[in-house]
Amino acid sequence: MYIRNKGIFKGISEKAGSIAEKFAFQRTLTGWESYKLLVKQGGLIFLIVAFFLALSSAMKYDYIYKINFREQTWYEKYEGVITEETLINSQKKLKSLEDRIKSYQDKVDNMMLQENYNQNTLSQYMQYIGELTEEREALLPVAENIRDGYEYTQRTGNKINLIQPYSYDLLLNKDKQTQNRASLYILIGIIAVVSGVFAYDRQNNMDNTLKSSRRGRGLLAFIKISVVCAVSIFVCISIHLIQFVQIGNFLEYNNMDVPVQSLMFMRDFNPYISISEYLVLLFAVRVTAACLIGLICAILMGLIAVIIGVLF
């Protein structure tokens, strides 16, 4: 009665109510399905638990990646597009190191044949041989990478670069254990959350009402699937990003704009795309896999609910 007598307050009240109705997510079908899944069925708790399981697991260890500083120096020296000139220069340098090692080794052999030889000179020669051998061993994988990259260019016509592969080698090639653990936590999160997709309707005896709504059944199924996909995408990206960010903080991601075939272990990958585009594609594939798993879990939970309803 008081508000009715005060027109200004009535207008404010009606305006606030109108705005609240527009932004109240429970009033939309998507918002209501999300609310049932994440709040009523406790799905948000399972998502948080799965995320922190992955986070706590990742924080229990630090990455250790052995990098030969001499090898890193060779990568810096020949960094850039792999050309015939790069190949020739690297092979010449490798041959020069091998010749110098052989030269000093011959001097050592000749000295050992003499009865009296200078011990200091011998020690110096042995030191030179050790240093040159380390240089050669560090150059060998770089020269092999250049040779293989040049052969790839000759075979396909695609230009590629010589880059330091360490961060990508760890992320894509060697850290399978973290990836497997992440997949496990994603599966735990998806199964736990998706188990409640149909539970709220069943618990509140809404199954028959929903089934009788002929025009709304298709939309309702689509909304439930959309919510499942959204949850799966969120879980997958958030958990895999832990590994991605952690490795990025440990080893910087360099030269992301060069072709992904610049990485020696990616030469057999057919699409000629950049490293950044490949990482986006990789995450898209992982997200798609998570969505499919989520949908399968949702369908299985729905079938189990129907079977239980028929039997009991």
PDB file of C-alpha atoms in Angstrom:
ATOM      1  CA  MET A   1       0.000   0.000   0.000  1.00  0.00           C
ATOM      2  CA  TYR A   2       2.851   2.363   0.833  1.00  0.00           C
ATOM      3  CA  ILE A   3       4.594   1.725  -2.497  1.00  0.00           C
ATOM      4  CA  ARG A   4       1.314   2.050  -4.373  1.00  0.00           C
ATOM      5  CA  ASN A   5       0.767   5.470  -2.895  1.00  0.00           C
ATOM      6  CA  LYS A   6       4.260   6.586  -3.807  1.00  0.00           C
ATOM      7  CA  GLY A   7       4.510   6.397  -7.564  1.00  0.00           C
ATOM      8  CA  ILE A   8       8.254   7.109  -7.699  1.00  0.00           C
ATOM      9  CA  PHE A   9       9.047   4.143  -5.456  1.00  0.00           C
ATOM     10  CA  LYS A  10       6.663   1.938  -7.418  1.00  0.00           C
ATOM     11  CA  GLY A  11       8.487   2.793 -10.644  1.00  0.00           C
ATOM     12  CA  ILE A  12      11.862   2.035  -9.097  1.00  0.00           C
ATOM     13  CA  SER A  13      10.568  -1.261  -7.734  1.00  0.00           C
ATOM     14  CA  GLU A  14       9.115  -2.342 -11.066  1.00  0.00           C
ATOM     15  CA  LYS A  15      12.288  -1.336 -12.918  1.00  0.00           C
ATOM     16  CA  ALA A  16      14.502  -3.251 -10.488  1.00  0.00           C
ATOM     17  CA  GLY A  17      12.247  -6.287 -10.788  1.00  0.00           C
ATOM     18  CA  SER A  18      12.391  -6.123 -14.580  1.00  0.00           C
ATOM     19  CA  ILE A  19      16.190  -5.926 -14.570  1.00  0.00           C
ATOM     20  CA  ALA A  20      16.436  -8.779 -12.077  1.00  0.00           C
ATOM     21  CA  GLU A  21      14.232 -10.962 -14.269  1.00  0.00           C
ATOM     22  CA  LYS A  22      16.485 -10.350 -17.268  1.00  0.00           C
ATOM     23  CA  PHE A  23      19.672 -11.252 -15.430  1.00  0.00           C
ATOM     24  CA  ALA A  24      18.325 -14.059 -13.237  1.00  0.00           C
ATOM     25  CA  PHE A  25      19.931 -17.085 -14.915  1.00  0.00           C
ATOM     26  CA  GLN A  26      17.440 -19.503 -13.287  1.00  0.00           C
ATOM     27  CA  ARG A  27      14.728 -18.031 -15.500  1.00  0.00           C
ATOM     28  CA  THR A  28      16.397 -19.318 -18.672  1.00  0.00           C
ATOM     29  CA  LEU A  29      16.513 -23.006 -19.546  1.00  0.00           C
ATOM     30  CA  THR A  30      20.288 -23.027 -19.918  1.00  0.00           C
ATOM     31  CA  GLY A  31      20.769 -21.198 -16.629  1.00  0.00           C
ATOM     32  CA  TRP A  32      18.345 -23.497 -14.839  1.00  0.00           C
ATOM     33  CA  GLU A  33      20.043 -26.655 -16.143  1.00  0.00           C
ATOM     34  CA  SER A  34      23.439 -25.244 -15.162  1.00  0.00           C
ATOM     35  CA  TYR A  35      22.076 -24.346 -11.722  1.00  0.00           C
ATOM     36  CA  LYS A  36      20.717 -27.867 -11.198  1.00  0.00           C
ATOM     37  CA  LEU A  37      23.973 -29.471 -12.304  1.00  0.00           C
ATOM     38  CA  LEU A  38      26.488 -27.207 -10.581  1.00  0.00           C
ATOM     39  CA  VAL A  39      24.596 -26.190  -7.427  1.00  0.00           C
ATOM     40  CA  LYS A  40      21.735 -28.563  -6.680  1.00  0.00           C
ATOM     41  CA  GLN A  41      23.786 -31.671  -7.533  1.00  0.00           C
ATOM     42  CA  GLY A  42      27.052 -30.279  -6.123  1.00  0.00           C
ATOM     43  CA  GLY A  43      28.825 -30.355  -9.479  1.00  0.00           C
ATOM     44  CA  LEU A  44      30.784 -27.201  -8.708  1.00  0.00           C
ATOM     45  CA  ILE A  45      32.367 -28.913  -5.722  1.00  0.00           C
ATOM     46  CA  PHE A  46      33.526 -31.817  -7.894  1.00  0.00           C
ATOM     47  CA  LEU A  47      34.969 -29.399 -10.455  1.00  0.00           C
ATOM     48  CA  ILE A  48      36.940 -27.561  -7.801  1.00  0.00           C
ATOM     49  CA  VAL A  49      38.156 -30.824  -6.266  1.00  0.00           C
ATOM     50  CA  ALA A  50      39.312 -32.186  -9.652  1.00  0.00           C
ATOM     51  CA  PHE A  51      41.119 -28.904 -10.409  1.00  0.00           C
ATOM     52  CA  PHE A  52      42.923 -28.791  -7.070  1.00  0.00           C
ATOM     53  CA  LEU A  53      43.853 -32.473  -7.334  1.00  0.00           C
ATOM     54  CA  ALA A  54      45.633 -31.683 -10.591  1.00  0.00           C
ATOM     55  CA  LEU A  55      47.141 -28.475  -9.180  1.00  0.00           C
ATOM     56  CA  SER A  56      48.423 -30.114  -5.993  1.00  0.00           C
ATOM     57  CA  SER A  57      49.856 -33.002  -8.009  1.00  0.00           C
ATOM     58  CA  ALA A  58      51.711 -30.586 -10.312  1.00  0.00           C
ATOM     59  CA  MET A  59      53.088 -28.577  -7.391  1.00  0.00           C
ATOM     60  CA  LYS A  60      54.602 -31.629  -5.716  1.00  0.00           C
ATOM     61  CA  TYR A  61      57.529 -31.686  -8.136  1.00  0.00           C
ATOM     62  CA  ASP A  62      59.704 -29.354 -10.171  1.00  0.00           C
ATOM     63  CA  TYR A  63      60.728 -29.929 -13.753  1.00  0.00           C
ATOM     64  CA  ILE A  64      64.329 -30.915 -14.377  1.00  0.00           C
ATOM     65  CA  TYR A  65      65.496 -30.765 -17.983  1.00  0.00           C
ATOM     66  CA  LYS A  66      69.166 -31.257 -18.754  1.00  0.00           C
ATOM     67  CA  ILE A  67      70.342 -28.762 -21.355  1.00  0.00           C
ATOM     68  CA  ASN A  68      73.880 -28.904 -22.731  1.00  0.00           C
ATOM     69  CA  PHE A  69      74.987 -25.255 -22.801  1.00  0.00           C
ATOM     70  CA  ARG A  70      77.399 -26.057 -25.655  1.00  0.00           C
ATOM     71  CA  GLU A  71      74.555 -27.529 -27.685  1.00  0.00           C
ATOM     72  CA  GLN A  72      72.425 -24.477 -26.885  1.00  0.00           C
ATOM     73  CA  THR A  73      75.254 -22.280 -28.187  1.00  0.00           C
ATOM     74  CA  TRP A  74      75.290 -24.174 -31.499  1.00  0.00           C
ATOM     75  CA  TYR A  75      71.509 -23.708 -31.814  1.00  0.00           C
ATOM     76  CA  GLU A  76      71.984 -19.979 -31.285  1.00  0.00           C
ATOM     77  CA  LYS A  77      74.775 -19.887 -33.888  1.00  0.00           C
ATOM     78  CA  TYR A  78      72.783 -21.593 -36.675  1.00  0.00           C
ATOM     79  CA  GLU A  79      69.297 -20.364 -35.658  1.00  0.00           C
ATOM     80  CA  GLY A  80      67.089 -19.323 -38.558  1.00  0.00           C
ATOM     81  CA  VAL A  81      65.715 -20.791 -41.779  1.00  0.00           C
ATOM     82  CA  ILE A  82      67.472 -24.041 -42.681  1.00  0.00           C
ATOM     83  CA  THR A  83      69.151 -23.620 -46.070  1.00  0.00           C
ATOM     84  CA  GLU A  84      71.852 -25.378 -48.033  1.00  0.00           C
ATOM     85  CA  GLU A  85      74.317 -22.816 -46.687  1.00  0.00           C
ATOM     86  CA  THR A  86      73.337 -23.696 -43.109  1.00  0.00           C
ATOM     87  CA  LEU A  87      73.846 -27.378 -43.882  1.00  0.00           C
ATOM     88  CA  ILE A  88      77.258 -26.801 -45.491  1.00  0.00           C
ATOM     89  CA  ASN A  89      78.490 -24.568 -42.648  1.00  0.00           C
ATOM     90  CA  SER A  90      77.427 -27.006 -39.940  1.00  0.00           C
ATOM     91  CA  GLN A  91      79.005 -29.976 -41.741  1.00  0.00           C
ATOM     92  CA  LYS A  92      82.231 -28.022 -42.296  1.00  0.00           C
ATOM     93  CA  LYS A  93      82.386 -27.136 -38.613  1.00  0.00           C
ATOM     94  CA  LEU A  94      81.747 -30.748 -37.627  1.00  0.00           C
ATOM     95  CA  LYS A  95      84.477 -31.938 -40.004  1.00  0.00           C
ATOM     96  CA  SER A  96      86.874 -29.298 -38.633  1.00  0.00           C
ATOM     97  CA  LEU A  97      86.320 -30.464 -35.058  1.00  0.00           C
ATOM     98  CA  GLU A  98      86.840 -34.098 -36.032  1.00  0.00           C
ATOM     99  CA  ASP A  99      90.069 -33.226 -37.889  1.00  0.00           C
ATOM    100  CA  ARG A 100      91.411 -31.295 -34.905  1.00  0.00           C
ATOM    101  CA  ILE A 101      90.589 -34.161 -32.551  1.00  0.00           C
ATOM    102  CA  LYS A 102      92.378 -36.587 -34.873  1.00  0.00           C
ATOM    103  CA  SER A 103      95.369 -34.262 -35.111  1.00  0.00           C
ATOM    104  CA  TYR A 104      95.805 -34.020 -31.350  1.00  0.00           C
ATOM    105  CA  GLN A 105      95.179 -37.735 -30.960  1.00  0.00           C
ATOM    106  CA  ASP A 106      97.982 -38.463 -33.459  1.00  0.00           C
ATOM    107  CA  LYS A 107     100.320 -36.204 -31.474  1.00  0.00           C
ATOM    108  CA  VAL A 108      99.445 -38.054 -28.279  1.00  0.00           C
ATOM    109  CA  ASP A 109     100.031 -41.421 -29.958  1.00  0.00           C
ATOM    110  CA  ASN A 110     103.438 -40.273 -31.243  1.00  0.00           C
ATOM    111  CA  MET A 111     104.439 -38.981 -27.823  1.00  0.00           C
ATOM    112  CA  MET A 112     103.453 -42.258 -26.183  1.00  0.00           C
ATOM    113  CA  LEU A 113     105.891 -44.065 -28.482  1.00  0.00           C
ATOM    114  CA  GLN A 114     108.768 -41.977 -27.131  1.00  0.00           C
ATOM    115  CA  GLU A 115     110.587 -42.958 -23.986  1.00  0.00           C
ATOM    116  CA  ASN A 116     110.973 -39.396 -22.784  1.00  0.00           C
ATOM    117  CA  TYR A 117     108.119 -36.998 -23.365  1.00  0.00           C
ATOM    118  CA  ASN A 118     106.879 -33.830 -21.712  1.00  0.00           C
ATOM    119  CA  GLN A 119     104.088 -34.723 -19.290  1.00  0.00           C
ATOM    120  CA  ASN A 120     102.716 -31.176 -19.290  1.00  0.00           C
ATOM    121  CA  THR A 121     102.455 -31.176 -23.083  1.00  0.00           C
ATOM    122  CA  LEU A 122     100.692 -34.529 -22.999  1.00  0.00           C
ATOM    123  CA  SER A 123      98.211 -33.280 -20.389  1.00  0.00           C
ATOM    124  CA  GLN A 124      97.577 -30.181 -22.486  1.00  0.00           C
ATOM    125  CA  TYR A 125      96.895 -32.290 -25.594  1.00  0.00           C
ATOM    126  CA  MET A 126      94.525 -34.524 -23.635  1.00  0.00           C
ATOM    127  CA  GLN A 127      92.709 -31.443 -22.360  1.00  0.00           C
ATOM    128  CA  TYR A 128      92.328 -30.144 -25.916  1.00  0.00           C
ATOM    129  CA  ILE A 129      90.979 -33.514 -27.050  1.00  0.00           C
ATOM    130  CA  GLY A 130      88.429 -33.511 -24.204  1.00  0.00           C
ATOM    131  CA  GLU A 131      87.215 -29.990 -24.965  1.00  0.00           C
ATOM    132  CA  LEU A 132      86.992 -30.602 -28.714  1.00  0.00           C
ATOM    133  CA  THR A 133      85.155 -33.891 -28.126  1.00  0.00           C
ATOM    134  CA  GLU A 134      82.587 -32.095 -25.989  1.00  0.00           C
ATOM    135  CA  GLU A 135      82.151 -29.496 -28.735  1.00  0.00           C
ATOM    136  CA  ARG A 136      81.681 -32.205 -31.348  1.00  0.00           C
ATOM    137  CA  GLU A 137      79.200 -34.162 -29.210  1.00  0.00           C
ATOM    138  CA  ALA A 138      77.205 -30.970 -28.645  1.00  0.00           C
ATOM    139  CA  LEU A 139      77.220 -30.130 -32.366  1.00  0.00           C
ATOM    140  CA  LEU A 140      76.203 -33.619 -33.533  1.00  0.00           C
ATOM    141  CA  PRO A 141      72.464 -33.398 -32.645  1.00  0.00           C
ATOM    142  CA  VAL A 142      72.284 -29.854 -34.027  1.00  0.00           C
ATOM    143  CA  ALA A 143      73.964 -30.907 -37.289  1.00  0.00           C
ATOM    144  CA  GLU A 144      71.632 -33.911 -37.506  1.00  0.00           C
ATOM    145  CA  ASN A 145      68.643 -31.620 -36.989  1.00  0.00           C
ATOM    146  CA  ILE A 146      69.879 -29.321 -39.769  1.00  0.00           C
ATOM    147  CA  ARG A 147      70.519 -32.225 -42.140  1.00  0.00           C
ATOM    148  CA  ASP A 148      67.112 -33.767 -41.483  1.00  0.00           C
ATOM    149  CA  GLY A 149      65.430 -30.375 -41.811  1.00  0.00           C
ATOM    150  CA  TYR A 150      67.141 -29.685 -45.132  1.00  0.00           C
ATOM    151  CA  GLU A 151      66.046 -33.080 -46.431  1.00  0.00           C
ATOM    152  CA  TYR A 152      62.483 -32.271 -45.331  1.00  0.00           C
ATOM    153  CA  THR A 153      62.615 -28.975 -47.238  1.00  0.00           C
ATOM    154  CA  GLN A 154      63.950 -30.707 -50.349  1.00  0.00           C
ATOM    155  CA  ARG A 155      61.254 -33.369 -50.094  1.00  0.00           C
ATOM    156  CA  THR A 156      58.245 -31.110 -49.433  1.00  0.00           C
ATOM    157  CA  GLY A 157      59.313 -27.631 -50.558  1.00  0.00           C
ATOM    158  CA  ASN A 158      58.326 -26.208 -47.149  1.00  0.00           C
ATOM    159  CA  LYS A 159      60.849 -23.964 -45.431  1.00  0.00           C
ATOM    160  CA  ILE A 160      61.473 -24.631 -41.752  1.00  0.00           C
ATOM    161  CA  ASN A 161      63.627 -23.079 -39.044  1.00  0.00           C
ATOM    162  CA  LEU A 162      66.286 -24.308 -36.686  1.00  0.00           C
ATOM    163  CA  ILE A 163      65.140 -23.383 -33.176  1.00  0.00           C
ATOM    164  CA  GLN A 164      65.887 -24.434 -29.629  1.00  0.00           C
ATOM    165  CA  PRO A 165      63.450 -27.328 -29.071  1.00  0.00           C
ATOM    166  CA  TYR A 166      63.756 -27.775 -25.306  1.00  0.00           C
ATOM    167  CA  SER A 167      60.421 -26.401 -24.040  1.00  0.00           C
ATOM    168  CA  TYR A 168      58.409 -28.089 -26.807  1.00  0.00           C
ATOM    169  CA  ASP A 169      60.309 -31.349 -26.402  1.00  0.00           C
ATOM    170  CA  LEU A 170      59.323 -31.382 -22.725  1.00  0.00           C
ATOM    171  CA  LEU A 171      55.694 -30.363 -23.358  1.00  0.00           C
ATOM    172  CA  LEU A 172      54.905 -32.543 -26.370  1.00  0.00           C
ATOM    173  CA  ASN A 173      57.396 -35.380 -26.265  1.00  0.00           C
ATOM    174  CA  LYS A 174      58.724 -36.225 -22.819  1.00  0.00           C
ATOM    175  CA  ASP A 175      56.195 -35.183 -20.177  1.00  0.00           C
ATOM    176  CA  LYS A 176      53.677 -37.959 -20.860  1.00  0.00           C
ATOM    177  CA  GLN A 177      53.289 -38.741 -17.154  1.00  0.00           C
ATOM    178  CA  THR A 178      51.797 -35.325 -16.348  1.00  0.00           C
ATOM    179  CA  GLN A 179      49.531 -35.553 -19.382  1.00  0.00           C
ATOM    180  CA  ASN A 180      48.257 -38.965 -18.258  1.00  0.00           C
ATOM    181  CA  ARG A 181      47.590 -37.673 -14.734  1.00  0.00           C
ATOM    182  CA  ALA A 182      45.747 -34.674 -16.168  1.00  0.00           C
ATOM    183  CA  SER A 183      43.580 -37.000 -18.248  1.00  0.00           C
ATOM    184  CA  LEU A 184      42.749 -39.001 -15.133  1.00  0.00           C
ATOM    185  CA  TYR A 185      41.688 -35.897 -13.179  1.00  0.00           C
ATOM    186  CA  ILE A 186      39.617 -34.709 -16.147  1.00  0.00           C
ATOM    187  CA  LEU A 187      37.843 -38.059 -16.248  1.00  0.00           C
ATOM    188  CA  ILE A 188      37.182 -37.945 -12.497  1.00  0.00           C
ATOM    189  CA  GLY A 189      35.739 -34.447 -12.761  1.00  0.00           C
ATOM    190  CA  ILE A 190      33.553 -35.239 -15.772  1.00  0.00           C
ATOM    191  CA  ILE A 191      32.142 -38.490 -14.371  1.00  0.00           C
ATOM    192  CA  ALA A 192      31.419 -36.965 -10.964  1.00  0.00           C
ATOM    193  CA  VAL A 193      29.673 -33.911 -12.408  1.00  0.00           C
ATOM    194  CA  VAL A 194      27.831 -35.571 -15.266  1.00  0.00           C
ATOM    195  CA  SER A 195      26.380 -38.161 -12.880  1.00  0.00           C
ATOM    196  CA  GLY A 196      24.003 -35.416 -11.751  1.00  0.00           C
ATOM    197  CA  VAL A 197      22.732 -34.356 -15.198  1.00  0.00           C
ATOM    198  CA  PHE A 198      19.463 -36.287 -14.949  1.00  0.00           C
ATOM    199  CA  ALA A 199      19.447 -36.784 -11.176  1.00  0.00           C
ATOM    200  CA  TYR A 200      17.632 -33.582 -10.163  1.00  0.00           C
ATOM    201  CA  ASP A 201      14.678 -34.185 -12.484  1.00  0.00           C
ATOM    202  CA  ARG A 202      14.438 -37.779 -11.316  1.00  0.00           C
ATOM    203  CA  GLN A 203      14.637 -36.896  -7.635  1.00  0.00           C
ATOM    204  CA  ASN A 204      11.857 -34.327  -7.983  1.00  0.00           C
ATOM    205  CA  ASN A 205       9.571 -36.643 -10.002  1.00  0.00           C
ATOM    206  CA  MET A 206       9.860 -34.461 -13.116  1.00  0.00           C
ATOM    207  CA  ASP A 207      10.585 -37.272 -15.592  1.00  0.00           C
ATOM    208  CA  ASN A 208       6.979 -37.784 -16.683  1.00  0.00           C
ATOM    209  CA  THR A 209       6.355 -34.048 -16.926  1.00  0.00           C
ATOM    210  CA  LEU A 210       9.418 -33.535 -19.119  1.00  0.00           C
ATOM    211  CA  LYS A 211       8.550 -36.506 -21.313  1.00  0.00           C
ATOM    212  CA  SER A 212       5.033 -35.159 -21.838  1.00  0.00           C
ATOM    213  CA  SER A 213       6.390 -31.792 -23.011  1.00  0.00           C
ATOM    214  CA  ARG A 214       6.656 -32.839 -26.646  1.00  0.00           C
ATOM    215  CA  ARG A 215       7.779 -29.468 -27.975  1.00  0.00           C
ATOM    216  CA  GLY A 216      10.366 -28.977 -25.290  1.00  0.00           C
ATOM    217  CA  ARG A 217      12.016 -32.373 -25.147  1.00  0.00           C
ATOM    218  CA  GLY A 218      14.441 -31.729 -27.995  1.00  0.00           C
ATOM    219  CA  LEU A 219      15.424 -28.323 -26.636  1.00  0.00           C
ATOM    220  CA  LEU A 220      15.851 -29.732 -23.134  1.00  0.00           C
ATOM    221  CA  ALA A 221      18.119 -32.535 -24.398  1.00  0.00           C
ATOM    222  CA  PHE A 222      20.134 -29.991 -26.389  1.00  0.00           C
ATOM    223  CA  ILE A 223      20.530 -27.752 -23.332  1.00  0.00           C
ATOM    224  CA  LYS A 224      21.648 -30.667 -21.162  1.00  0.00           C
ATOM    225  CA  ILE A 225      24.199 -31.663 -23.815  1.00  0.00           C
ATOM    226  CA  SER A 226      25.407 -28.058 -24.053  1.00  0.00           C
ATOM    227  CA  VAL A 227      25.899 -27.894 -20.291  1.00  0.00           C
ATOM    228  CA  VAL A 228      27.800 -31.183 -20.321  1.00  0.00           C
ATOM    229  CA  CYS A 229      30.047 -29.896 -23.124  1.00  0.00           C
ATOM    230  CA  ALA A 230      30.661 -26.604 -21.320  1.00  0.00           C
ATOM    231  CA  VAL A 231      31.641 -28.419 -18.132  1.00  0.00           C
ATOM    232  CA  SER A 232      33.926 -30.799 -20.056  1.00  0.00           C
ATOM    233  CA  ILE A 233      35.632 -27.914 -21.867  1.00  0.00           C
ATOM    234  CA  PHE A 234      36.189 -26.031 -18.616  1.00  0.00           C
ATOM    235  CA  VAL A 235      37.660 -29.054 -16.830  1.00  0.00           C
ATOM    236  CA  CYS A 236      39.888 -30.024 -19.767  1.00  0.00           C
ATOM    237  CA  ILE A 237      41.322 -26.570 -20.459  1.00  0.00           C
ATOM    238  CA  SER A 238      41.865 -25.624 -16.812  1.00  0.00           C
ATOM    239  CA  ILE A 239      43.687 -28.857 -15.945  1.00  0.00           C
ATOM    240  CA  HIS A 240      45.847 -29.062 -19.086  1.00  0.00           C
ATOM    241  CA  LEU A 241      46.763 -25.384 -18.737  1.00  0.00           C
ATOM    242  CA  ILE A 242      48.444 -26.190 -15.420  1.00  0.00           C
ATOM    243  CA  GLN A 243      51.037 -28.273 -17.275  1.00  0.00           C
ATOM    244  CA  PHE A 244      51.306 -25.738 -20.113  1.00  0.00           C
ATOM    245  CA  VAL A 245      51.889 -22.765 -17.790  1.00  0.00           C
ATOM    246  CA  GLN A 246      54.238 -24.669 -15.482  1.00  0.00           C
ATOM    247  CA  ILE A 247      56.518 -25.733 -18.357  1.00  0.00           C
ATOM    248  CA  GLY A 248      56.311 -22.223 -19.814  1.00  0.00           C
ATOM    249  CA  ASN A 249      57.563 -20.766 -16.532  1.00  0.00           C
ATOM    250  CA  PHE A 250      60.376 -23.326 -16.415  1.00  0.00           C
ATOM    251  CA  LEU A 251      61.408 -23.141 -20.084  1.00  0.00           C
ATOM    252  CA  GLU A 252      60.242 -20.232 -22.197  1.00  0.00           C
ATOM    253  CA  TYR A 253      58.234 -21.046 -25.329  1.00  0.00           C
ATOM    254  CA  ASN A 254      60.349 -19.609 -28.137  1.00  0.00           C
ATOM    255  CA  ASN A 255      59.721 -19.014 -31.868  1.00  0.00           C
ATOM    256  CA  MET A 256      56.019 -19.920 -31.718  1.00  0.00           C
ATOM    257  CA  ASP A 257      55.444 -18.356 -35.148  1.00  0.00           C
ATOM    258  CA  VAL A 258      57.713 -20.792 -37.060  1.00  0.00           C
ATOM    259  CA  PRO A 259      56.372 -23.992 -38.704  1.00  0.00           C
ATOM    260  CA  VAL A 260      55.798 -26.840 -36.260  1.00  0.00           C
ATOM    261  CA  GLN A 261      57.980 -29.049 -38.492  1.00  0.00           C
ATOM    262  CA  SER A 262      60.923 -27.002 -37.212  1.00  0.00           C
ATOM    263  CA  LEU A 263      60.759 -29.413 -34.277  1.00  0.00           C
ATOM    264  CA  MET A 264      62.605 -32.537 -35.362  1.00  0.00           C
ATOM    265  CA  PHE A 265      60.104 -34.910 -33.729  1.00  0.00           C
ATOM    266  CA  MET A 266      57.236 -33.197 -35.626  1.00  0.00           C
ATOM    267  CA  ARG A 267      58.609 -33.639 -39.160  1.00  0.00           C
ATOM    268  CA  ASP A 268      56.033 -36.340 -39.968  1.00  0.00           C
ATOM    269  CA  PHE A 269      53.105 -34.064 -39.067  1.00  0.00           C
ATOM    270  CA  ASN A 270      51.360 -33.235 -42.349  1.00  0.00           C
ATOM    271  CA  PRO A 271      49.572 -29.862 -41.911  1.00  0.00           C
ATOM    272  CA  TYR A 272      52.095 -27.080 -42.517  1.00  0.00           C
ATOM    273  CA  ILE A 273      51.129 -24.802 -39.630  1.00  0.00           C
ATOM    274  CA  SER A 274      52.938 -22.768 -36.986  1.00  0.00           C
ATOM    275  CA  ILE A 275      53.768 -24.036 -33.511  1.00  0.00           C
ATOM    276  CA  SER A 276      51.154 -21.744 -31.960  1.00  0.00           C
ATOM    277  CA  GLU A 277      48.485 -23.034 -34.368  1.00  0.00           C
ATOM    278  CA  TYR A 278      49.499 -26.612 -33.569  1.00  0.00           C
ATOM    279  CA  LEU A 279      49.117 -25.961 -29.827  1.00  0.00           C
ATOM    280  CA  VAL A 280      45.643 -24.519 -30.435  1.00  0.00           C
ATOM    281  CA  LEU A 281      44.790 -27.588 -32.517  1.00  0.00           C
ATOM    282  CA  LEU A 282      46.164 -29.881 -29.822  1.00  0.00           C
ATOM    283  CA  PHE A 283      44.008 -28.251 -27.146  1.00  0.00           C
ATOM    284  CA  ALA A 284      40.997 -28.398 -29.475  1.00  0.00           C
ATOM    285  CA  VAL A 285      41.492 -32.147 -29.927  1.00  0.00           C
ATOM    286  CA  ARG A 286      41.813 -32.643 -26.170  1.00  0.00           C
ATOM    287  CA  VAL A 287      38.692 -30.561 -25.548  1.00  0.00           C
ATOM    288  CA  THR A 288      36.764 -32.529 -28.181  1.00  0.00           C
ATOM    289  CA  ALA A 289      37.833 -35.796 -26.587  1.00  0.00           C
ATOM    290  CA  ALA A 290      36.711 -34.505 -23.182  1.00  0.00           C
ATOM    291  CA  CYS A 291      33.328 -33.461 -24.635  1.00  0.00           C
ATOM    292  CA  LEU A 292      32.803 -36.899 -26.186  1.00  0.00           C
ATOM    293  CA  ILE A 293      33.676 -38.581 -22.888  1.00  0.00           C
ATOM    294  CA  GLY A 294      31.276 -36.251 -21.097  1.00  0.00           C
ATOM    295  CA  LEU A 295      28.473 -37.021 -23.535  1.00  0.00           C
ATOM    296  CA  ILE A 296      29.071 -40.758 -23.232  1.00  0.00           C
ATOM    297  CA  CYS A 297      29.001 -40.465 -19.431  1.00  0.00           C
ATOM    298  CA  ALA A 298      25.777 -38.422 -19.597  1.00  0.00           C
ATOM    299  CA  ILE A 299      24.102 -40.964 -21.886  1.00  0.00           C
ATOM    300  CA  LEU A 300      25.188 -43.863 -19.689  1.00  0.00           C
ATOM    301  CA  MET A 301      23.903 -42.094 -16.571  1.00  0.00           C
ATOM    302  CA  GLY A 302      20.588 -41.458 -18.314  1.00  0.00           C
ATOM    303  CA  LEU A 303      20.264 -45.110 -19.362  1.00  0.00           C
ATOM    304  CA  ILE A 304      21.141 -46.281 -15.867  1.00  0.00           C
ATOM    305  CA  ALA A 305      18.473 -43.962 -14.460  1.00  0.00           C
ATOM    306  CA  VAL A 306      15.860 -45.355 -16.884  1.00  0.00           C
ATOM    307  CA  ILE A 307      16.792 -48.952 -16.024  1.00  0.00           C
ATOM    308  CA  ILE A 308      16.613 -48.250 -12.292  1.00  0.00           C
ATOM    309  CA  GLY A 309      13.233 -46.555 -12.782  1.00  0.00           C
ATOM    310  CA  VAL A 310      11.861 -49.557 -14.676  1.00  0.00           C
ATOM    311  CA  LEU A 311      13.177 -52.121 -12.209  1.00  0.00           C
ATOM    312  CA  PHE A 312      12.282 -50.320  -9.021  1.00  0.00           C
TER     313      PHE A 312
END
